[in-house]
Amino acid sequence: MELDNTDKSILNIIQTGFPVDARPYAVIGEQVGLTEEEAHARVMNMKSGGVIRRIGASFDSGGLQFSSTLCSAKVPPEKVDEMVAAINRYPEVTHNYERNHAYNVWFTVIAESRERIQQILDEISAKTGVGGIRNMPATIKFKIKVDFKFKKDKQEEEEE
Amino acid sequence: MNPEITALDKKIMKHLQDNIPSSIHPYKDIADDVGISEEEVIAKIKLYKDKKWIRRFGATLRHQKAGFSANGMGVWKVPNPADRQPMGEIMASFREVSHCYERPSYEDWQYNLFTMIHGQSKEECEEVARRISEKTGIKEYTMLYSSREFKKSSMRYFP
């Protein structure tokens, strides 16, 4: 999809912050020289054209006081599929990867309490027979990059 | 969960976690669904931002396929707890590092600083790790790469 300078200006505005106002598209339009209807049409066009993935809130797990952790497990090769199925069924599991280490399965869990996380890990172990899942919640957070913008363009990666 | 979050807050935030309504008056649509006024919805969203429950409210662009596609998890052994704060800060200062945490270590897992390193290739990630090693003086580290992705999703806090 081709973007003109007006589209790019709109993206700059709404990436930083979508207006929290009764007439958000009037606010956007005013800044780029369009009517409310024109600004709305441009945004919808960029959404249906696939440029915009979503417009909404990114929550702060710390602010909401949710607990998060990184877990790892040593899973025998023949058990990996079963283990992955048991892990992935939880919506609280957001990422799950195989990695090149004796600890070969690595997954992240975000839940409303530490107790809930432990319960999930216990259930996974009970279901699969894989014990010793390492629960490694961060003890210091040095950096959590929200908008990972790269030097080249407007590439962006959203992280929880 | 934060005890300040009420049932009404959950209902409102549920409407914000994916996409806000696509109409020209999105907050009016949310208000109608939740059963409060548009002004209240707007005030609530501003409050959530102030309280840092929402860290960003806006558009997320689709990833471009080209470019920085490789990432590796660099893990570092820093035995002395007092060294971890300054070392972690140095690691976090690298542009290529998106996340940097201290995590607990164990007998058979003595790495305690974790960095997600991004580059255009695996080789570039290795090079970043070498530079981090030089700058921090940490010699004992390893890079873990994902060989398979089993799941990658955004957290839905409000089911």
CSV table of C-alpha atoms in Angstrom, one decimal:
chain,number,residue,atom,x,y,z
A,1,MET,CA,0.0,0.0,0.0
A,2,GLU,CA,1.4,3.4,-1.0
A,3,LEU,CA,1.4,6.0,1.7
A,4,ASP,CA,1.5,9.8,1.0
A,5,ASN,CA,2.9,12.4,3.4
A,6,THR,CA,-0.5,13.0,5.0
A,7,ASP,CA,-0.8,9.3,5.7
A,8,LYS,CA,2.7,9.3,7.3
A,9,SER,CA,1.8,12.3,9.4
A,10,ILE,CA,-1.3,10.6,10.6
A,11,LEU,CA,0.7,7.5,11.5
A,12,ASN,CA,3.2,9.5,13.5
A,13,ILE,CA,0.4,11.1,15.5
A,14,ILE,CA,-1.6,7.9,16.2
A,15,GLN,CA,1.4,5.7,16.9
A,16,THR,CA,2.5,8.1,19.7
A,17,GLY,CA,-1.0,8.5,21.0
A,18,PHE,CA,-4.5,8.1,19.6
A,19,PRO,CA,-6.5,11.1,20.8
A,20,VAL,CA,-8.6,10.5,23.8
A,21,ASP,CA,-11.3,13.0,22.9
A,22,ALA,CA,-15.0,12.7,21.9
A,23,ARG,CA,-14.0,13.5,18.3
A,24,PRO,CA,-10.6,11.8,17.9
A,25,TYR,CA,-10.6,12.1,14.1
A,26,ALA,CA,-11.4,15.8,14.3
A,27,VAL,CA,-8.3,16.2,16.5
A,28,ILE,CA,-6.2,14.2,14.0
A,29,GLY,CA,-7.7,16.0,11.0
A,30,GLU,CA,-7.0,19.4,12.5
A,31,GLN,CA,-3.3,18.6,12.8
A,32,VAL,CA,-2.9,17.4,9.2
A,33,GLY,CA,-5.3,19.7,7.5
A,34,LEU,CA,-8.2,17.3,6.8
A,35,THR,CA,-11.8,17.2,7.9
A,36,GLU,CA,-12.9,14.7,10.6
A,37,GLU,CA,-14.5,12.4,7.9
A,38,GLU,CA,-11.4,12.5,5.7
A,39,ALA,CA,-9.1,11.7,8.6
A,40,HIS,CA,-11.3,8.8,9.7
A,41,ALA,CA,-11.4,7.5,6.1
A,42,ARG,CA,-7.6,7.6,5.8
A,43,VAL,CA,-7.1,5.7,9.1
A,44,MET,CA,-9.7,3.0,8.1
A,45,ASN,CA,-8.0,2.7,4.7
A,46,MET,CA,-4.6,2.1,6.3
A,47,LYS,CA,-6.2,-0.5,8.6
A,48,SER,CA,-7.9,-2.4,5.9
A,49,GLY,CA,-4.8,-2.0,3.7
A,50,GLY,CA,-2.8,-3.8,6.5
A,51,VAL,CA,-0.5,-0.9,7.4
A,52,ILE,CA,-2.1,-0.6,10.8
A,53,ARG,CA,-2.3,-3.8,12.8
A,54,ARG,CA,-4.4,-2.5,15.5
A,55,ILE,CA,-5.5,0.6,17.4
A,56,GLY,CA,-5.9,0.1,21.1
A,57,ALA,CA,-4.2,0.0,24.5
A,58,SER,CA,-1.0,-1.7,25.4
A,59,PHE,CA,-1.3,-2.5,29.1
A,60,ASP,CA,1.5,-2.4,31.6
A,61,SER,CA,1.6,-5.7,33.4
A,62,GLY,CA,3.4,-4.0,36.3
A,63,GLY,CA,0.8,-1.3,36.6
A,64,LEU,CA,-2.0,-3.8,36.6
A,65,GLN,CA,0.0,-5.7,39.1
A,66,PHE,CA,0.0,-8.9,37.1
A,67,SER,CA,2.9,-11.3,37.6
A,68,SER,CA,5.1,-12.4,34.8
A,69,THR,CA,7.8,-15.0,34.5
A,70,LEU,CA,10.1,-16.8,32.1
A,71,CYS,CA,10.1,-20.6,32.4
A,72,SER,CA,12.3,-23.3,31.1
A,73,ALA,CA,12.1,-27.1,31.0
A,74,LYS,CA,14.3,-30.0,30.0
A,75,VAL,CA,12.0,-32.0,27.8
A,76,PRO,CA,12.9,-35.3,26.1
A,77,PRO,CA,12.6,-35.0,22.3
A,78,GLU,CA,9.8,-37.6,22.1
A,79,LYS,CA,7.8,-35.6,24.7
A,80,VAL,CA,8.2,-32.1,23.2
A,81,ASP,CA,4.9,-32.2,21.2
A,82,GLU,CA,2.9,-33.3,24.2
A,83,MET,CA,4.6,-30.7,26.4
A,84,VAL,CA,4.0,-27.9,23.9
A,85,ALA,CA,0.3,-28.8,23.6
A,86,ALA,CA,0.0,-28.8,27.4
A,87,ILE,CA,1.7,-25.4,27.7
A,88,ASN,CA,0.1,-23.6,24.8
A,89,ARG,CA,-3.5,-24.3,26.0
A,90,TYR,CA,-3.1,-21.6,28.6
A,91,PRO,CA,-4.0,-18.0,27.4
A,92,GLU,CA,-1.6,-16.8,30.1
A,93,VAL,CA,1.3,-18.3,28.1
A,94,THR,CA,2.2,-15.6,25.5
A,95,HIS,CA,5.5,-16.9,24.0
A,96,ASN,CA,6.9,-20.5,23.7
A,97,TYR,CA,10.1,-21.5,21.9
A,98,GLU,CA,12.4,-24.4,21.4
A,99,ARG,CA,16.0,-23.3,22.1
A,100,ASN,CA,19.4,-24.9,21.6
A,101,HIS,CA,20.2,-25.9,25.2
A,102,ALA,CA,19.6,-28.8,27.6
A,103,TYR,CA,16.8,-26.6,28.8
A,104,ASN,CA,15.1,-26.8,25.4
A,105,VAL,CA,11.6,-25.4,26.0
A,106,TRP,CA,11.3,-21.8,27.0
A,107,PHE,CA,8.0,-20.0,27.7
A,108,THR,CA,6.6,-16.8,29.3
A,109,VAL,CA,3.6,-16.7,31.6
A,110,ILE,CA,1.6,-13.6,32.6
A,111,ALA,CA,-1.1,-14.1,35.2
A,112,GLU,CA,-3.0,-12.1,37.8
A,113,SER,CA,-0.9,-13.6,40.7
A,114,ARG,CA,2.2,-15.6,41.5
A,115,GLU,CA,-0.1,-18.4,42.8
A,116,ARG,CA,-1.9,-18.7,39.5
A,117,ILE,CA,1.5,-19.0,37.7
A,118,GLN,CA,2.6,-21.8,40.1
A,119,GLN,CA,-0.8,-23.5,39.6
A,120,ILE,CA,-0.3,-23.5,35.8
A,121,LEU,CA,3.2,-24.9,36.1
A,122,ASP,CA,2.0,-27.7,38.5
A,123,GLU,CA,-0.8,-28.6,36.1
A,124,ILE,CA,1.6,-28.8,33.2
A,125,SER,CA,3.9,-31.1,35.2
A,126,ALA,CA,1.0,-33.3,36.3
A,127,LYS,CA,-0.4,-33.6,32.8
A,128,THR,CA,2.9,-34.4,31.0
A,129,GLY,CA,5.1,-35.9,33.7
A,130,VAL,CA,7.8,-33.4,33.0
A,131,GLY,CA,9.0,-32.1,36.4
A,132,GLY,CA,11.5,-29.5,37.4
A,133,ILE,CA,10.1,-26.6,35.3
A,134,ARG,CA,12.2,-23.6,36.1
A,135,ASN,CA,10.3,-20.5,37.2
A,136,MET,CA,12.5,-17.5,36.8
A,137,PRO,CA,10.6,-14.2,37.4
A,138,ALA,CA,12.7,-11.1,36.9
A,139,THR,CA,14.3,-9.8,40.0
A,140,ILE,CA,15.6,-6.5,38.4
A,141,LYS,CA,14.1,-5.1,35.1
A,142,PHE,CA,16.8,-3.0,33.4
A,143,LYS,CA,15.0,-2.5,30.1
A,144,ILE,CA,11.7,-3.4,28.6
A,145,LYS,CA,11.5,-1.7,25.2
A,146,VAL,CA,8.0,-1.0,24.4
A,147,ASP,CA,8.3,0.3,20.9
A,148,PHE,CA,11.3,-1.3,19.3
A,149,LYS,CA,11.9,1.1,16.5
A,150,PHE,CA,14.8,0.4,14.2
A,151,LYS,CA,17.0,3.0,12.5
A,152,LYS,CA,15.8,2.3,9.0
A,153,ASP,CA,12.2,3.1,9.0
A,154,LYS,CA,9.1,2.8,11.1
A,155,GLN,CA,9.6,-0.8,11.9
A,156,GLU,CA,8.2,-1.6,15.2
A,157,GLU,CA,7.8,-4.5,17.5
A,158,GLU,CA,5.4,-4.5,20.3
A,159,GLU,CA,6.2,-6.3,23.5
A,160,GLU,CA,4.3,-7.1,26.6
B,1,MET,CA,-4.2,-7.9,40.0
B,2,ASN,CA,-4.2,-4.4,41.2
B,3,PRO,CA,-7.0,-4.2,43.8
B,4,GLU,CA,-8.0,-0.7,42.5
B,5,ILE,CA,-9.3,-2.2,39.3
B,6,THR,CA,-13.1,-2.4,39.5
B,7,ALA,CA,-15.6,-4.5,37.5
B,8,LEU,CA,-16.4,-1.4,35.5
B,9,ASP,CA,-12.7,-0.9,34.7
B,10,LYS,CA,-12.4,-4.4,33.5
B,11,LYS,CA,-15.4,-4.0,31.2
B,12,ILE,CA,-13.9,-0.8,29.7
B,13,MET,CA,-10.4,-2.1,29.4
B,14,LYS,CA,-11.7,-5.2,27.7
B,15,HIS,CA,-12.9,-2.9,24.9
B,16,LEU,CA,-9.4,-1.4,24.6
B,17,GLN,CA,-7.2,-4.5,24.6
B,18,ASP,CA,-7.7,-5.4,20.9
B,19,ASN,CA,-9.1,-2.7,18.7
B,20,ILE,CA,-11.3,0.2,19.7
B,21,PRO,CA,-14.5,0.4,17.6
B,22,SER,CA,-13.9,1.5,14.0
B,23,SER,CA,-16.7,4.1,13.9
B,24,ILE,CA,-16.0,7.9,13.9
B,25,HIS,CA,-17.1,8.0,17.5
B,26,PRO,CA,-15.3,5.0,19.1
B,27,TYR,CA,-15.7,6.2,22.7
B,28,LYS,CA,-19.4,6.7,22.3
B,29,ASP,CA,-19.7,3.0,21.1
B,30,ILE,CA,-17.8,1.8,24.1
B,31,ALA,CA,-19.9,3.9,26.4
B,32,ASP,CA,-23.2,2.6,25.0
B,33,ASP,CA,-22.0,-1.0,25.3
B,34,VAL,CA,-20.8,-0.6,28.9
B,35,GLY,CA,-23.8,1.6,29.9
B,36,ILE,CA,-22.0,4.8,31.0
B,37,SER,CA,-21.6,8.2,29.3
B,38,GLU,CA,-19.0,8.9,26.6
B,39,GLU,CA,-17.4,11.5,28.9
B,40,GLU,CA,-17.0,8.9,31.6
B,41,VAL,CA,-15.2,6.5,29.2
B,42,ILE,CA,-12.9,9.3,28.1
B,43,ALA,CA,-12.1,10.3,31.7
B,44,LYS,CA,-11.5,6.6,32.6
B,45,ILE,CA,-9.0,6.1,29.7
B,46,LYS,CA,-7.1,9.2,30.8
B,47,LEU,CA,-7.1,7.9,34.3
B,48,TYR,CA,-5.7,4.5,33.2
B,49,LYS,CA,-2.9,6.3,31.3
B,50,ASP,CA,-2.1,8.5,34.4
B,51,LYS,CA,-2.1,5.4,36.6
B,52,LYS,CA,0.2,3.6,34.1
B,53,TRP,CA,-2.2,0.8,33.7
B,54,ILE,CA,-2.0,1.6,30.0
B,55,ARG,CA,1.5,2.3,28.9
B,56,ARG,CA,0.6,3.2,25.3
B,57,PHE,CA,-2.7,4.0,23.6
B,58,GLY,CA,-2.5,4.2,19.9
B,59,ALA,CA,-1.8,2.4,16.6
B,60,THR,CA,0.5,-0.5,16.2
B,61,LEU,CA,2.0,-1.0,12.7
B,62,ARG,CA,2.4,-4.3,11.1
B,63,HIS,CA,6.0,-5.6,11.1
B,64,GLN,CA,8.0,-5.2,8.0
B,65,LYS,CA,9.4,-8.5,6.9
B,66,ALA,CA,12.7,-7.2,5.7
B,67,GLY,CA,15.5,-6.2,8.1
B,68,PHE,CA,16.0,-7.1,11.7
B,69,SER,CA,14.8,-10.7,11.7
B,70,ALA,CA,17.2,-12.5,14.0
B,71,ASN,CA,17.1,-12.5,17.7
B,72,GLY,CA,19.0,-14.4,20.3
B,73,MET,CA,18.7,-14.7,24.1
B,74,GLY,CA,22.1,-13.8,25.6
B,75,VAL,CA,22.6,-15.1,29.1
B,76,TRP,CA,25.4,-13.9,31.3
B,77,LYS,CA,27.1,-15.2,34.5
B,78,VAL,CA,27.7,-12.4,37.0
B,79,PRO,CA,28.5,-14.2,40.3
B,80,ASN,CA,28.8,-11.1,42.5
B,81,PRO,CA,25.3,-9.7,43.1
B,82,ALA,CA,26.7,-6.2,43.5
B,83,ASP,CA,28.1,-6.2,39.9
B,84,ARG,CA,24.7,-7.0,38.4
B,85,GLN,CA,23.2,-3.5,38.6
B,86,PRO,CA,26.0,-1.7,36.8
B,87,MET,CA,26.5,-4.6,34.3
B,88,GLY,CA,22.7,-4.7,33.6
B,89,GLU,CA,22.7,-1.0,32.9
B,90,ILE,CA,25.5,-1.3,30.4
B,91,MET,CA,23.7,-4.1,28.6
B,92,ALA,CA,20.5,-2.1,28.6
B,93,SER,CA,22.3,0.8,26.9
B,94,PHE,CA,22.8,-1.2,23.7
B,95,ARG,CA,20.3,-0.2,21.0
B,96,GLU,CA,20.2,-3.8,19.9
B,97,VAL,CA,19.0,-5.0,23.3
B,98,SER,CA,15.2,-4.8,23.7
B,99,HIS,CA,14.9,-6.5,27.1
B,100,CYS,CA,17.3,-6.9,29.9
B,101,TYR,CA,16.5,-8.6,33.2
B,102,GLU,CA,18.2,-10.1,36.3
B,103,ARG,CA,16.6,-13.5,37.0
B,104,PRO,CA,17.4,-16.2,39.7
B,105,SER,CA,20.2,-18.7,39.0
B,106,TYR,CA,20.5,-22.3,40.0
B,107,GLU,CA,23.2,-25.0,40.5
B,108,ASP,CA,22.8,-26.1,36.9
B,109,TRP,CA,21.9,-22.7,35.5
B,110,GLN,CA,24.3,-20.0,36.7
B,111,TYR,CA,23.4,-17.3,34.2
B,112,ASN,CA,21.6,-14.5,35.9
B,113,LEU,CA,21.4,-11.6,33.5
B,114,PHE,CA,19.2,-12.1,30.4
B,115,THR,CA,19.3,-9.9,27.3
B,116,MET,CA,17.2,-10.2,24.1
B,117,ILE,CA,19.5,-9.2,21.3
B,118,HIS,CA,18.2,-8.2,17.8
B,119,GLY,CA,20.1,-8.1,14.5
B,120,GLN,CA,19.7,-8.7,10.8
B,121,SER,CA,21.3,-12.2,11.2
B,122,LYS,CA,22.6,-14.6,13.8
B,123,GLU,CA,26.1,-13.4,13.1
B,124,GLU,CA,25.1,-9.8,13.8
B,125,CYS,CA,23.6,-10.9,17.2
B,126,GLU,CA,26.9,-12.7,18.0
B,127,GLU,CA,28.8,-9.6,17.2
B,128,VAL,CA,26.6,-7.5,19.5
B,129,ALA,CA,27.1,-10.1,22.3
B,130,ARG,CA,30.9,-9.8,21.7
B,131,ARG,CA,30.7,-6.1,22.1
B,132,ILE,CA,28.7,-6.4,25.3
B,133,SER,CA,31.3,-8.9,26.6
B,134,GLU,CA,34.1,-6.5,25.8
B,135,LYS,CA,32.4,-3.5,27.5
B,136,THR,CA,31.3,-5.4,30.6
B,137,GLY,CA,34.3,-7.7,30.9
B,138,ILE,CA,31.9,-10.7,31.3
B,139,LYS,CA,33.5,-13.7,29.7
B,140,GLU,CA,31.0,-16.4,30.6
B,141,TYR,CA,28.0,-16.1,28.5
B,142,THR,CA,26.1,-18.0,25.9
B,143,MET,CA,23.5,-17.2,23.2
B,144,LEU,CA,20.3,-19.3,22.9
B,145,TYR,CA,18.5,-19.1,19.6
B,146,SER,CA,15.0,-20.3,19.0
B,147,SER,CA,14.9,-23.3,16.7
B,148,ARG,CA,11.1,-23.5,16.7
B,149,GLU,CA,8.4,-21.0,17.6
B,150,PHE,CA,5.6,-22.8,19.3
B,151,LYS,CA,3.6,-19.7,20.3
B,152,LYS,CA,3.7,-15.9,20.0
B,153,SER,CA,0.7,-13.9,21.1
B,154,SER,CA,-0.3,-10.7,22.9
B,155,MET,CA,-1.5,-11.1,26.4
B,156,ARG,CA,-5.2,-10.6,26.8
B,157,TYR,CA,-5.5,-9.3,30.3
B,158,PHE,CA,-9.3,-9.1,30.3
B,159,PRO,CA,-10.9,-12.3,29.0
